[in-house]
CSV table of C-alpha atoms and ligand atoms in Angstrom, one decimal:
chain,number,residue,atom,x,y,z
A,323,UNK,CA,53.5,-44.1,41.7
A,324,UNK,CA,51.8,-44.8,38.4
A,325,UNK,CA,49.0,-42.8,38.1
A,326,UNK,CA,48.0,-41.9,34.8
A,327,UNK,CA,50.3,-44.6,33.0
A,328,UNK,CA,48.8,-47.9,31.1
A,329,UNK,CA,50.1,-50.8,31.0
A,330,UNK,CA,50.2,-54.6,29.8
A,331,UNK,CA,50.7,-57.7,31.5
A,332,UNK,CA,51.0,-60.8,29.3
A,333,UNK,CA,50.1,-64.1,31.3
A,334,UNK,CA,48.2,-62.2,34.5
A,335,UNK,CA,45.8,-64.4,34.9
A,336,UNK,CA,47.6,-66.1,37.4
A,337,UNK,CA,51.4,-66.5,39.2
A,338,UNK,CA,53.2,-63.8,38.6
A,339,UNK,CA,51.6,-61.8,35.8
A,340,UNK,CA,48.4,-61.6,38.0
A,341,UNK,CA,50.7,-60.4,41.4
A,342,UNK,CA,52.7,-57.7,38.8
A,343,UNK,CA,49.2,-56.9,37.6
A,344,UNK,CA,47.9,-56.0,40.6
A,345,UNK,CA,51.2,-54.1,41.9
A,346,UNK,CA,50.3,-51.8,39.3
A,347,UNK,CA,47.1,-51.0,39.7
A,348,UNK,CA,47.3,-50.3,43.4
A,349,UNK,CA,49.7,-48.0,42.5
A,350,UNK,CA,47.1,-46.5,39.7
A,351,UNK,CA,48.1,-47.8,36.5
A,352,UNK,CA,45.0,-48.7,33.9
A,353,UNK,CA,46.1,-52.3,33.2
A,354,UNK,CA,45.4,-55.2,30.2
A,355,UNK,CA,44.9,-58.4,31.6
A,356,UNK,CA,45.7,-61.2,29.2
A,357,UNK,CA,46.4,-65.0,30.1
A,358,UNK,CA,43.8,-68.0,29.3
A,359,UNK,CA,41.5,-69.9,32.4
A,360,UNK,CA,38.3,-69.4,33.5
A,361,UNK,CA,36.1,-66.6,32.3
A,362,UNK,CA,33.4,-66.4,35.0
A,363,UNK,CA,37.3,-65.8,37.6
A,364,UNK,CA,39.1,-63.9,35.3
A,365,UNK,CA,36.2,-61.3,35.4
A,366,UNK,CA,35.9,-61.5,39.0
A,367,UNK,CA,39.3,-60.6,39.3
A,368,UNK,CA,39.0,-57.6,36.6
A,369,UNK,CA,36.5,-56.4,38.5
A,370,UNK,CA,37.8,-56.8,41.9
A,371,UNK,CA,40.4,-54.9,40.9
A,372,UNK,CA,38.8,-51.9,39.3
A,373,UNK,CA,36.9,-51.5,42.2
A,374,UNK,CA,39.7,-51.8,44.5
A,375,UNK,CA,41.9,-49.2,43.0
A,376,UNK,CA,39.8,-46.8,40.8
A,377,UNK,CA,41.9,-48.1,37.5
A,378,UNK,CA,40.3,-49.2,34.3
A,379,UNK,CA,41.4,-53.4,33.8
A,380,UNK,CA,40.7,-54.9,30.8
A,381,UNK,CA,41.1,-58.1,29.4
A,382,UNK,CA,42.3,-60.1,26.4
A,383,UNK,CA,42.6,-63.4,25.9
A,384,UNK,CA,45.3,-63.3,23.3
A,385,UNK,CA,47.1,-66.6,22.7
A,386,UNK,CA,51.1,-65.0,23.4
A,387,UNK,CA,52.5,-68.1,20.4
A,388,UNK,CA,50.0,-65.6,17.8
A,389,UNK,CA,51.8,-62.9,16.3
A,390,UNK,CA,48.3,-61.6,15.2
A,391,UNK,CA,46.8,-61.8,18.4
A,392,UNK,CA,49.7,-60.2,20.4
A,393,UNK,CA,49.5,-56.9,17.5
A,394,UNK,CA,45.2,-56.7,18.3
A,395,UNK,CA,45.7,-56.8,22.0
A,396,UNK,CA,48.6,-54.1,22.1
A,397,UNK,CA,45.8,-52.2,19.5
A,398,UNK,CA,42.9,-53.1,21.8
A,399,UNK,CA,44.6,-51.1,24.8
A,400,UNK,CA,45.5,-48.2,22.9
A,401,UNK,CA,42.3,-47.8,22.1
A,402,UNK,CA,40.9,-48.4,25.4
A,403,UNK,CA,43.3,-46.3,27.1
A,404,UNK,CA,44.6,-44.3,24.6
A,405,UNK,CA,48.3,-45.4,24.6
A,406,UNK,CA,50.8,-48.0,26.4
A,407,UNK,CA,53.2,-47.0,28.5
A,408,UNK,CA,54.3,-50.4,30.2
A,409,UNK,CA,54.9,-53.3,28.9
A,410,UNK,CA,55.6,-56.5,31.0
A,411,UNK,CA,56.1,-59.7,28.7
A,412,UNK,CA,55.5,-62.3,31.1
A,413,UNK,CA,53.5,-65.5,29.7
A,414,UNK,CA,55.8,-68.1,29.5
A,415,UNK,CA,55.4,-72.1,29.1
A,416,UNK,CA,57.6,-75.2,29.7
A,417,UNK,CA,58.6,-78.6,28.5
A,418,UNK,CA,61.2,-80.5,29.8
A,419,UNK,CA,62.6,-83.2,28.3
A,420,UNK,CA,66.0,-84.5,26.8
A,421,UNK,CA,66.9,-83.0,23.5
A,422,UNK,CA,66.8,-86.0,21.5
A,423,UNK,CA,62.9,-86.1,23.1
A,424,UNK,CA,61.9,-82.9,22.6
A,425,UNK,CA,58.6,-82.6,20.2
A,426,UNK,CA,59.3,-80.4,17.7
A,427,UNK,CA,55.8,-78.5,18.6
A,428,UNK,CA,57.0,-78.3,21.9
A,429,UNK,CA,60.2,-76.7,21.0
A,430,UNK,CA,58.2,-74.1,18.5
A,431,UNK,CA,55.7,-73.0,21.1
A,432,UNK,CA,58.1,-72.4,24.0
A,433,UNK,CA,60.2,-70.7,21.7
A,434,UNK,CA,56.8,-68.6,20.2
A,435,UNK,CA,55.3,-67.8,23.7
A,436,UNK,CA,58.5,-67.0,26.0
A,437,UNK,CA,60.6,-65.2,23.4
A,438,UNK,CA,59.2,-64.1,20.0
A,439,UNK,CA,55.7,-62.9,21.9
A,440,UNK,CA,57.7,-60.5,23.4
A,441,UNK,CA,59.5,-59.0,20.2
A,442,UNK,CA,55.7,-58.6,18.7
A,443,UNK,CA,54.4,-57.0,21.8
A,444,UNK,CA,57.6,-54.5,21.9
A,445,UNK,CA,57.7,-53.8,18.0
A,446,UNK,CA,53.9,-53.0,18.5
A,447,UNK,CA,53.9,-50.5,21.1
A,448,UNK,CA,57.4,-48.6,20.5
A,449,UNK,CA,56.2,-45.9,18.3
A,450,UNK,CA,53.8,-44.7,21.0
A,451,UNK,CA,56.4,-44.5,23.8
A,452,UNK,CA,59.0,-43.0,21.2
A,453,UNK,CA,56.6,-40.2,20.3
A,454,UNK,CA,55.6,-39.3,24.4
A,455,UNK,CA,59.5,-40.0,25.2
A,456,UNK,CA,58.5,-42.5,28.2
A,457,UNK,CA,58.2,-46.3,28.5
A,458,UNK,CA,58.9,-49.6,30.1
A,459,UNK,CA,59.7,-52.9,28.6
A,460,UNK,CA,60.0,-55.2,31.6
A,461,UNK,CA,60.6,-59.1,30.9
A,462,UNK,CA,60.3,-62.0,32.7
A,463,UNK,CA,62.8,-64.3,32.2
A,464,UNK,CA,64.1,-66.7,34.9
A,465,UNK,CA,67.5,-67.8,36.7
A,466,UNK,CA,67.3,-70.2,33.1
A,467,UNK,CA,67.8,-66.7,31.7
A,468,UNK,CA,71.4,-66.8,32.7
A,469,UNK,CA,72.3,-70.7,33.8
A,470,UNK,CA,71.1,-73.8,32.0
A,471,UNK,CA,69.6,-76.9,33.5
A,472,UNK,CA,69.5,-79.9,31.7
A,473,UNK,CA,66.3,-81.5,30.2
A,474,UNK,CA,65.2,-77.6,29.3
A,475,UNK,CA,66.7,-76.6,25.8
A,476,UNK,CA,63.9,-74.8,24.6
A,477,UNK,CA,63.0,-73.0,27.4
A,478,UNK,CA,66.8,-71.7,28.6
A,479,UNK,CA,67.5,-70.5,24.9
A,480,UNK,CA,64.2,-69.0,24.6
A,481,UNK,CA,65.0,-66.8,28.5
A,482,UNK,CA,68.5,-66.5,27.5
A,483,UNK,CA,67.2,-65.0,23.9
A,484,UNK,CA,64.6,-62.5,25.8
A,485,UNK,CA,67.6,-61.3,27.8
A,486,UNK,CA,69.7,-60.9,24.3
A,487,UNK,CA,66.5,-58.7,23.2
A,488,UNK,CA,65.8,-56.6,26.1
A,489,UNK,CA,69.4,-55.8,25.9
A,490,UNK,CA,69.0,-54.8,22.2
A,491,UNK,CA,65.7,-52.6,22.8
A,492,UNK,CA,67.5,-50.9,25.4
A,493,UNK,CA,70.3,-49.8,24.0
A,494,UNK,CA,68.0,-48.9,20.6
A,495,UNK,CA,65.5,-46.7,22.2
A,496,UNK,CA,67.4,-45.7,25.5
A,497,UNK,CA,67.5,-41.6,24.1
A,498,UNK,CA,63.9,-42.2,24.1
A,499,UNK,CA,63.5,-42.5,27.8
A,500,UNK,CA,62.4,-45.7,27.5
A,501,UNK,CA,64.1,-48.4,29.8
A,502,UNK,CA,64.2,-52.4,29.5
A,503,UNK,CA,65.5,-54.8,32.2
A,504,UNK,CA,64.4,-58.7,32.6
A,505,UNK,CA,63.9,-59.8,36.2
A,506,UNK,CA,65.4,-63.4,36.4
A,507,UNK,CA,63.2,-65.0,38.9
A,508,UNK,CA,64.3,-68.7,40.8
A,509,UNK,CA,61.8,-71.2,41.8
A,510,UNK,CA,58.6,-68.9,42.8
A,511,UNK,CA,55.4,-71.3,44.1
A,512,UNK,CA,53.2,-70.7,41.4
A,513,UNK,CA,50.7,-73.2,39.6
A,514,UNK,CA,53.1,-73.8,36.9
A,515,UNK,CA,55.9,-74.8,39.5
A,516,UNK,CA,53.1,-76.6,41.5
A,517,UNK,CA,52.6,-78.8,38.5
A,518,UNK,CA,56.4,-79.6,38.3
A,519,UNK,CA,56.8,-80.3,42.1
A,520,UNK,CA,53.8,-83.3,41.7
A,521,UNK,CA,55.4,-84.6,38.3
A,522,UNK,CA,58.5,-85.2,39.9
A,523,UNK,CA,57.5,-86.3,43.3
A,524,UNK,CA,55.7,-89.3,40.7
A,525,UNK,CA,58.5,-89.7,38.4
A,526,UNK,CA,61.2,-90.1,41.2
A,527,UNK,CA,58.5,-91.9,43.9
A,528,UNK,CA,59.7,-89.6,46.8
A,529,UNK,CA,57.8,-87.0,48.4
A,530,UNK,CA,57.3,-83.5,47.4
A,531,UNK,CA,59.0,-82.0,50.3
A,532,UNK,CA,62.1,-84.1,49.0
A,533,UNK,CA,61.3,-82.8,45.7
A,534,UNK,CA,61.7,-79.3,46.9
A,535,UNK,CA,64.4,-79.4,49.0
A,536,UNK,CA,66.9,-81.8,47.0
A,537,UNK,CA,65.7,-80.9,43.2
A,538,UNK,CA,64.0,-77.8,43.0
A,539,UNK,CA,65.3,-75.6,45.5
A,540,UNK,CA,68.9,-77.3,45.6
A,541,UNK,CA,70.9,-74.0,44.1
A,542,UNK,CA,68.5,-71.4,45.4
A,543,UNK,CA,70.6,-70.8,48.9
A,544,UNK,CA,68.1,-68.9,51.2
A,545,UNK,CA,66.3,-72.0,50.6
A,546,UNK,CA,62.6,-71.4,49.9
A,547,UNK,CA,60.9,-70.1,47.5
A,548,UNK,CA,60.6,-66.2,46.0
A,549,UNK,CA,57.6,-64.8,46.3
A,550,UNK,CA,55.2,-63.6,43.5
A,551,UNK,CA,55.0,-59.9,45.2
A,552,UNK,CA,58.7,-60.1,45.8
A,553,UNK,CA,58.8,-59.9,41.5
A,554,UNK,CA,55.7,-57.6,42.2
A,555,UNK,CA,57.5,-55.2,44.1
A,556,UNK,CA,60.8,-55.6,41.3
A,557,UNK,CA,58.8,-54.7,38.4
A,558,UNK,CA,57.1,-52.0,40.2
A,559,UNK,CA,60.1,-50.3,41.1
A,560,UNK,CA,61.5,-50.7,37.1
A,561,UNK,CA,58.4,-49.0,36.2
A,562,UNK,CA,58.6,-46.1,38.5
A,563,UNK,CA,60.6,-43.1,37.2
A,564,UNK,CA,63.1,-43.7,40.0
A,565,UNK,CA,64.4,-47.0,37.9
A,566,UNK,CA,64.7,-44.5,35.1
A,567,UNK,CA,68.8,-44.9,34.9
A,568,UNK,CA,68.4,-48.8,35.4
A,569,UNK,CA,68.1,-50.7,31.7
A,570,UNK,CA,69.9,-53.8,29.7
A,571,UNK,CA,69.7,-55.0,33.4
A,572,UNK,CA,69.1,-58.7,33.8
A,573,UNK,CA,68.2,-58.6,37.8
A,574,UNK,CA,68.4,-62.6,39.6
A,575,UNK,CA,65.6,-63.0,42.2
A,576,UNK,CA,66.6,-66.2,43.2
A,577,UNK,CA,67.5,-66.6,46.6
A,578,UNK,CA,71.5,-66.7,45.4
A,579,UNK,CA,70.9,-69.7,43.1
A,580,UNK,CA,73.0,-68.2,39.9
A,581,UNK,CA,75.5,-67.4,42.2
A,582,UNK,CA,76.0,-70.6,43.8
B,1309,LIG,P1,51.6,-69.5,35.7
B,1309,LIG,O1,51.4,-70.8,35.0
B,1309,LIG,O2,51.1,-69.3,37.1
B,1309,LIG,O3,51.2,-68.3,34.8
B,1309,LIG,C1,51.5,-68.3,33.4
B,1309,LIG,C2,50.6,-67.3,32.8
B,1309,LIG,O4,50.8,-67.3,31.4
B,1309,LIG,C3,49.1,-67.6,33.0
B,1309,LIG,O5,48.3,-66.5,33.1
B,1309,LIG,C4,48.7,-68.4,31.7
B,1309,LIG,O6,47.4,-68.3,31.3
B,1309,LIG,C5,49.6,-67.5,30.7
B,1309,LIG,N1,49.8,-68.2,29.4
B,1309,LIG,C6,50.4,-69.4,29.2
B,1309,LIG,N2,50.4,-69.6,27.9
B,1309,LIG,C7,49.9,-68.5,27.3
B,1309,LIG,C8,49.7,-68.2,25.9
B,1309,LIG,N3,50.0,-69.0,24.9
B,1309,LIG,N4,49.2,-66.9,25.7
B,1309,LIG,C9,48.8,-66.1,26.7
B,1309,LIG,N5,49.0,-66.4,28.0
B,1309,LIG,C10,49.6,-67.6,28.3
B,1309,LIG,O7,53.2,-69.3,35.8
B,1309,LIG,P2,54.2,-68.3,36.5
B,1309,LIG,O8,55.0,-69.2,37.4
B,1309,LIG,O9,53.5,-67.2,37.1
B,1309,LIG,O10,55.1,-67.9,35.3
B,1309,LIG,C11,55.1,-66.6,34.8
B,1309,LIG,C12,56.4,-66.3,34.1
B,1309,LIG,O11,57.5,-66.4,35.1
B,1309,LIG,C13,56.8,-67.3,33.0
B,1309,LIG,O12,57.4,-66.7,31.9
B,1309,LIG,C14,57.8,-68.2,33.7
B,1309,LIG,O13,58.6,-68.8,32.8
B,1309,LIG,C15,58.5,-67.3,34.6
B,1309,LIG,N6,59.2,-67.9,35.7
B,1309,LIG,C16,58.5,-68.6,36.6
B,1309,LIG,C17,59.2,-69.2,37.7
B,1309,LIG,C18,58.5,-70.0,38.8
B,1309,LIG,O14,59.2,-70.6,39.5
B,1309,LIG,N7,57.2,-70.0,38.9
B,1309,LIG,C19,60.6,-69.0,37.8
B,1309,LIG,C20,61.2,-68.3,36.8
B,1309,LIG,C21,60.5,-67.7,35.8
């Protein structure tokens, strides 16, 4: 479905990123890892995956909240695959907190790495997919993309701004042939909502199947949690050319949660 395109996935080291990451290179895309942990595992699974699939996987440990990394990654796979044709802006972080707590560093890297990494990535890679007339801007945002929760300022205006700019890029560029949708996921078990469910579970002193029953999955009505190859599968199908009509979309994948 992909053979012959290049793509990159912020944040696949893990969750979501690494699940979209995958997706496309089963379905032969050359892909750019990028996301922090361990080195000896993130090479494993570079590896793993080029010999799986027959793709060329790189990696690059950009930091997403470094406008200067973000521009030498998107250079780094152009010159290792000789253009981009897919981006997926993906990393993301989270703070929560009341407003009147909310560390002003906190605010300024949520803001940096969910939102303004994206605008970098996007304004670095246009010209290429402009010039061949093809591309794919695909952001992850979240059901906080389009409903707000208290106790998460910086995070539901920085997924409510991503949707704002994917909008924009699409209708800028759409003569180009190049789409951009955001895929609003709810609650997806992932290491950063496994980090959530045990805060809470301490903070409240109940346990964390009450924590994801009666806080976490309270709105999402089919009642458990997406699945990472359920977004998979999503952004797979955005970058096919069958999605190619589909753009300034913001697409819930959250079990009926913003519709509740
Ligand atoms: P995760 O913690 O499993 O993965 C996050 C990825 O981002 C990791 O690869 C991490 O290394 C990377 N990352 C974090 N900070 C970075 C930085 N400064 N530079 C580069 N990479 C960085 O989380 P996930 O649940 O897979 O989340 C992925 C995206 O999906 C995020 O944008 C998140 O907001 C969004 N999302 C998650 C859920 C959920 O329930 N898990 C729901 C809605 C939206």
């Amino acid at each position: 479905m992909l053979n012959g395109k290049a793509a990159i996935v912020t944040g696949s080291t893990s969750g979501i990123g690494l699940a979209i990451a995958t997706a496309f290179a089963a379905h032969g895309a050359d892909v750019m890892l990028n996301g922090f942990g361990d080195a000896n595992a993130i090479e494993t699974a570079r590896v793993q995956l080029e010999r799986e699939h027959g793709v060329r996987v790189r990696y690059n440990p950009a930091d997403m909240g470094v406008p200067q990394d973000v521009r030498r990654m998107a250079q780094q796979a152009i010159d290792a695959f000789g253009k981009v044709d897919i981006v997926v802006n993906n990393a993301g972080i989270q703070h929560v907190a009341p407003i009147d707590e909310q560390p002003d560093d906190r605010w300024d890297a949520v803001i940096a790495i969910n939102l303004s990494s994206a605008f970098h990535l996007v304004k670095a890679v246009l010209p290429g997919m402009k010039a061949r007339g093809w591309g794919r801007v695909i952001n992850v945002a979240s059901a906080h993309g389009l409903v707000a929760s208290p106790f998460k300022a910086p995070y539901v205006a920085a997924k409510h701004g991503l949707i704002g700019l994917s909008k924009t890029v699409a209708v800028e560029v759409a003569e180009h042939g190049i789409t951009s949708n955001t895929i609003c996921p709810g609650y997806v078990k992932t290491p950063l909502v496994e980090g959530q469910i045990a805060e809470q579970a301490k903070a409240h002193g109940i346990p964390a199947e009450n924590v994801i029953r009666d806080v976490l999955l309270v709105h999402q009505a089919r009642k458990r949690f997406v699945t990472v190859e359920e977004i998979a599968a999503l952004a797979l199908f955005l970058a096919s050319d069958a999605a190619a009509s589909i753009t300034a979309a913001a697409l819930a994948v959250d079990g009926g949660w913003t519709q509740h």
